[in-house]
Tab-separated table of C-alpha atoms in Angstrom:
chain	number	residue	atom	x	y	z
A	10	THR	CA	156.928	-2.914	51.857
A	11	LEU	CA	157.145	0.400	53.623
A	12	GLU	CA	158.146	2.132	50.400
A	13	GLU	CA	155.039	0.808	48.644
A	14	VAL	CA	152.576	1.992	51.296
A	15	LYS	CA	154.325	5.186	52.406
A	16	GLY	CA	152.872	7.318	49.609
A	17	PRO	CA	149.196	6.327	50.063
A	18	ILE	CA	149.460	6.625	53.851
A	19	LYS	CA	150.991	10.098	53.611
A	20	GLN	CA	148.335	11.195	51.124
A	21	GLN	CA	145.493	9.947	53.312
A	22	MET	CA	146.900	11.619	56.427
A	23	PHE	CA	147.320	14.908	54.574
A	24	SER	CA	143.777	14.772	53.145
A	25	ARG	CA	142.311	13.976	56.546
A	26	LYS	CA	144.154	16.827	58.265
A	27	ALA	CA	143.216	19.273	55.510
A	28	SER	CA	139.544	18.280	55.832
A	29	ILE	CA	139.571	18.663	59.625
A	30	TYR	CA	141.298	22.069	59.471
A	31	ARG	CA	138.878	23.281	56.794
A	32	ASN	CA	135.811	22.162	58.747
A	33	ASN	CA	137.140	23.688	61.974
A	34	LEU	CA	137.792	26.976	60.194
A	35	ILE	CA	134.278	27.075	58.757
A	36	ASP	CA	132.734	26.262	62.146
A	37	ARG	CA	134.794	28.991	63.825
A	38	LEU	CA	133.839	31.588	61.212
A	39	LYS	CA	130.165	30.690	61.586
A	40	SER	CA	130.320	31.040	65.360
A	41	GLU	CA	132.022	34.459	65.158
A	42	ALA	CA	129.707	36.030	62.596
A	43	LYS	CA	126.003	36.202	61.797
A	44	VAL	CA	125.941	33.805	58.886
A	45	VAL	CA	122.775	32.828	57.073
A	46	VAL	CA	123.187	29.921	54.676
A	47	PHE	CA	120.679	29.904	51.811
A	48	LEU	CA	122.289	27.180	49.736
A	49	GLU	CA	121.543	23.541	50.368
A	50	ALA	CA	124.555	21.454	51.348
A	51	PRO	CA	125.769	19.293	48.454
A	52	LYS	CA	124.211	15.851	48.471
A	53	VAL	CA	125.366	12.544	47.043
A	54	GLU	CA	123.135	9.664	46.034
A	55	VAL	CA	124.368	6.724	48.098
A	56	SER	CA	122.647	3.356	47.985
A	57	VAL	CA	122.108	1.405	51.199
A	58	ASP	CA	122.435	-1.745	49.054
A	59	ASP	CA	121.662	-4.821	51.184
A	60	ASP	CA	124.334	-4.156	53.784
A	61	PRO	CA	123.994	-4.640	57.563
A	62	SER	CA	121.916	-1.934	59.186
A	63	MET	CA	120.361	-0.801	62.454
A	64	GLY	CA	117.202	1.123	63.188
A	65	ASN	CA	114.042	1.856	61.277
A	66	LYS	CA	114.459	1.241	57.531
A	67	ASN	CA	111.654	3.757	56.910
A	68	ALA	CA	113.231	6.459	59.077
A	69	ALA	CA	113.375	10.038	57.864
A	70	VAL	CA	117.166	10.026	58.178
A	71	THR	CA	119.536	7.456	56.674
A	72	ILE	CA	123.178	7.375	57.754
A	73	VAL	CA	125.501	5.398	55.483
A	74	GLU	CA	129.054	4.782	56.677
A	75	PHE	CA	131.944	3.483	54.574
A	76	THR	CA	134.463	1.922	56.930
A	77	ASP	CA	137.710	-0.037	57.114
A	78	TYR	CA	138.261	-2.535	59.938
A	79	GLN	CA	141.959	-1.653	60.251
A	80	CYS	CA	141.438	2.110	60.252
A	81	PRO	CA	142.153	3.606	63.713
A	82	PHE	CA	139.930	6.607	62.966
A	83	CYS	CA	137.043	4.224	62.207
A	84	ALA	CA	137.557	2.539	65.573
A	85	ARG	CA	137.596	5.950	67.226
A	86	ALA	CA	134.212	6.734	65.642
A	87	ARG	CA	132.472	3.666	67.163
A	88	PRO	CA	131.343	5.316	70.423
A	89	THR	CA	129.984	8.290	68.472
A	90	VAL	CA	128.011	6.057	66.108
A	91	LYS	CA	126.574	4.003	68.982
A	92	GLN	CA	125.586	7.104	70.928
A	93	LEU	CA	123.962	8.612	67.845
A	94	ILE	CA	121.867	5.478	67.287
A	95	ALA	CA	120.951	5.302	70.981
A	96	GLU	CA	119.826	8.943	71.111
A	97	TYR	CA	117.786	9.018	67.916
A	98	GLY	CA	116.399	5.481	67.951
A	99	ASP	CA	113.831	4.841	65.221
A	100	LYS	CA	114.350	8.310	63.765
A	101	VAL	CA	117.504	7.091	61.988
A	102	HIS	CA	118.490	4.165	59.812
A	103	TYR	CA	122.208	3.366	60.068
A	104	VAL	CA	123.908	1.324	57.322
A	105	LEU	CA	127.489	0.017	57.418
A	106	ARG	CA	129.291	-0.491	54.102
A	107	ASP	CA	132.866	-1.676	53.564
A	108	TYR	CA	135.737	0.367	52.173
A	109	PRO	CA	138.918	-1.650	52.875
A	110	LEU	CA	141.963	0.429	51.967
A	111	ASP	CA	144.716	-1.150	49.890
A	112	PHE	CA	147.418	-0.670	52.510
A	113	HIS	CA	145.426	-2.483	55.215
A	114	PRO	CA	146.126	-6.132	54.334
A	115	ASN	CA	143.554	-7.710	56.672
A	116	ALA	CA	140.693	-5.250	56.268
A	117	LYS	CA	139.037	-6.892	53.264
A	118	LYS	CA	139.076	-10.398	54.742
A	119	ALA	CA	137.781	-9.025	58.043
A	120	ALA	CA	134.875	-7.399	56.221
A	121	GLU	CA	134.078	-10.669	54.453
A	122	ALA	CA	134.317	-12.615	57.722
A	123	ALA	CA	131.865	-10.232	59.412
A	124	GLN	CA	129.400	-10.804	56.582
A	125	CYS	CA	129.842	-14.572	57.011
A	126	ALA	CA	129.072	-14.177	60.707
A	127	GLY	CA	125.970	-12.271	59.630
A	128	ASP	CA	124.725	-15.414	57.886
A	129	GLN	CA	124.436	-16.879	61.376
A	130	GLY	CA	122.829	-13.786	62.861
A	131	LYS	CA	126.004	-12.477	64.526
A	132	TYR	CA	127.177	-9.670	62.267
A	133	TRP	CA	127.218	-6.883	64.861
A	134	GLU	CA	128.686	-9.075	67.594
A	135	PHE	CA	131.478	-10.166	65.255
A	136	SER	CA	132.007	-6.577	64.148
A	137	ASP	CA	132.390	-5.470	67.770
A	138	LEU	CA	135.034	-8.158	68.335
A	139	ILE	CA	137.006	-6.899	65.339
A	140	TRP	CA	136.949	-3.305	66.611
A	141	ALA	CA	137.950	-4.415	70.111
A	142	ASN	CA	140.907	-6.425	68.737
A	143	GLN	CA	141.833	-4.271	65.767
A	144	GLY	CA	145.520	-5.060	65.952
A	145	THR	CA	144.997	-8.821	65.703
A	146	ILE	CA	142.526	-9.495	62.889
A	147	ASP	CA	144.604	-11.975	60.897
A	148	PRO	CA	142.760	-15.064	59.533
A	149	ALA	CA	143.567	-17.188	62.590
A	150	ASN	CA	142.087	-14.673	64.991
A	151	LEU	CA	139.012	-14.136	62.817
A	152	LYS	CA	138.411	-17.873	63.184
A	153	LYS	CA	138.867	-17.525	66.951
A	154	PHE	CA	136.259	-14.738	67.057
A	155	ALA	CA	133.817	-17.083	65.322
A	156	ALA	CA	134.509	-19.741	67.947
A	157	ASP	CA	134.029	-17.199	70.745
A	158	LEU	CA	130.575	-16.421	69.331
A	159	LYS	CA	129.821	-20.144	68.996
A	160	LEU	CA	129.271	-19.936	65.247
A	161	ASP	CA	129.020	-23.132	63.225
A	162	PRO	CA	132.724	-23.510	62.272
A	163	LYS	CA	132.123	-25.383	59.012
A	164	LYS	CA	129.562	-22.873	57.703
A	165	PHE	CA	131.826	-19.984	58.695
A	166	ASP	CA	134.943	-21.511	57.108
A	167	ASP	CA	133.101	-22.514	53.923
A	168	CYS	CA	131.704	-19.007	53.573
A	169	ARG	CA	135.168	-17.467	53.849
A	170	ASP	CA	137.039	-20.074	51.815
A	171	GLN	CA	134.567	-19.877	48.954
A	172	GLY	CA	134.702	-16.076	48.922
A	173	LYS	CA	130.934	-15.746	49.274
A	174	TYR	CA	131.148	-12.030	50.099
A	175	THR	CA	134.218	-11.027	48.085
A	176	ALA	CA	132.119	-9.460	45.319
A	177	GLU	CA	129.873	-7.760	47.885
A	178	VAL	CA	132.803	-6.047	49.605
A	179	GLU	CA	134.253	-5.035	46.236
A	180	LYS	CA	130.882	-3.537	45.240
A	181	ASP	CA	130.822	-1.489	48.444
A	182	PHE	CA	134.281	-0.187	47.630
A	183	ALA	CA	133.261	0.719	44.071
A	184	ASP	CA	130.101	2.472	45.298
A	185	GLY	CA	132.206	4.389	47.808
A	186	ASN	CA	134.492	5.589	45.029
A	187	LYS	CA	131.483	6.762	43.006
A	188	ALA	CA	130.238	8.693	46.030
A	189	GLY	CA	133.587	10.473	46.392
A	190	VAL	CA	134.991	8.465	49.288
A	191	SER	CA	138.786	8.636	49.468
A	192	GLY	CA	139.392	7.797	53.126
A	193	THR	CA	137.674	6.280	56.121
A	194	PRO	CA	135.434	6.692	57.936
A	195	SER	CA	133.152	8.493	55.479
A	196	PHE	CA	129.514	9.152	56.350
A	197	PHE	CA	126.532	10.309	54.321
A	198	ILE	CA	123.555	11.673	56.256
A	199	ASN	CA	120.654	11.772	53.831
A	200	GLY	CA	123.309	12.214	51.181
A	201	THR	CA	125.234	14.997	52.949
A	202	PRO	CA	128.869	13.896	53.333
A	203	ILE	CA	130.820	14.113	56.563
A	204	PHE	CA	134.354	12.757	56.616
A	205	GLY	CA	136.497	11.523	59.482
A	206	ALA	CA	135.860	10.775	63.151
A	207	GLN	CA	134.005	14.019	63.795
A	208	PRO	CA	132.550	15.014	67.199
A	209	LEU	CA	129.058	13.818	68.094
A	210	GLU	CA	127.752	17.397	67.907
A	211	LYS	CA	128.665	17.599	64.226
A	212	PHE	CA	126.609	14.495	63.444
A	213	LYS	CA	123.687	15.701	65.553
A	214	GLU	CA	123.687	19.027	63.738
A	215	LEU	CA	123.252	17.278	60.376
A	216	VAL	CA	120.706	14.766	61.689
A	217	ASP	CA	118.629	17.513	63.349
A	218	ARG	CA	118.732	19.539	60.152
A	219	ALA	CA	117.561	16.553	58.118
A	220	LEU	CA	114.747	15.827	60.597
A	221	GLU	CA	113.633	19.462	60.552
A	222	LYS	CA	113.623	19.484	56.777
A	223	GLY	CA	111.507	16.327	56.818
A	224	LYS	CA	108.930	18.020	59.062
A	225	LYS	CA	108.694	21.023	56.748
A	226	SER	CA	108.268	18.730	53.750
């Protein structure tokens, strides 16, 4: 009911706004003053597990995203993620992990369905269909997406019905909690957290910093 989800939704919206305002304030202060930062940014150990990924697995920079297929901010981040991967190519390894929020009733099943599509080599194509049709990802439409991609219907249905990836999605969620994730999308660039659908420049700043540090090492 609305009463049951109102509290968590309000809390997430407040946390997201607070994070954006704080980051904007810091960026503005840095641009207006000669600031030299000697401290390393805090880092978090985040496993890539065996989740779907793009790019060079031996790249100097690893980007791990925790996402929710019903989160509008996650959908808004798609063009940024794709542009980032296109620009940096083999210099980055991008990993997508699932963090379905409790008040998004179809997010968990969508994540499992995408993994099932991955068994037939269509994870990213299925994922793109979910993002493009975010408002209609109920079980019937997930089945339709599989048909659109010409997946073997029996293998796809068996995978979902038997809950093959239920534990995998739950593990992603638990790992996200350990890493300090409380909302989506949440990114970790070589362990440095960045929360929300931030501008491309913010991601590039962290990636460039990580690449430069790798050269010095």
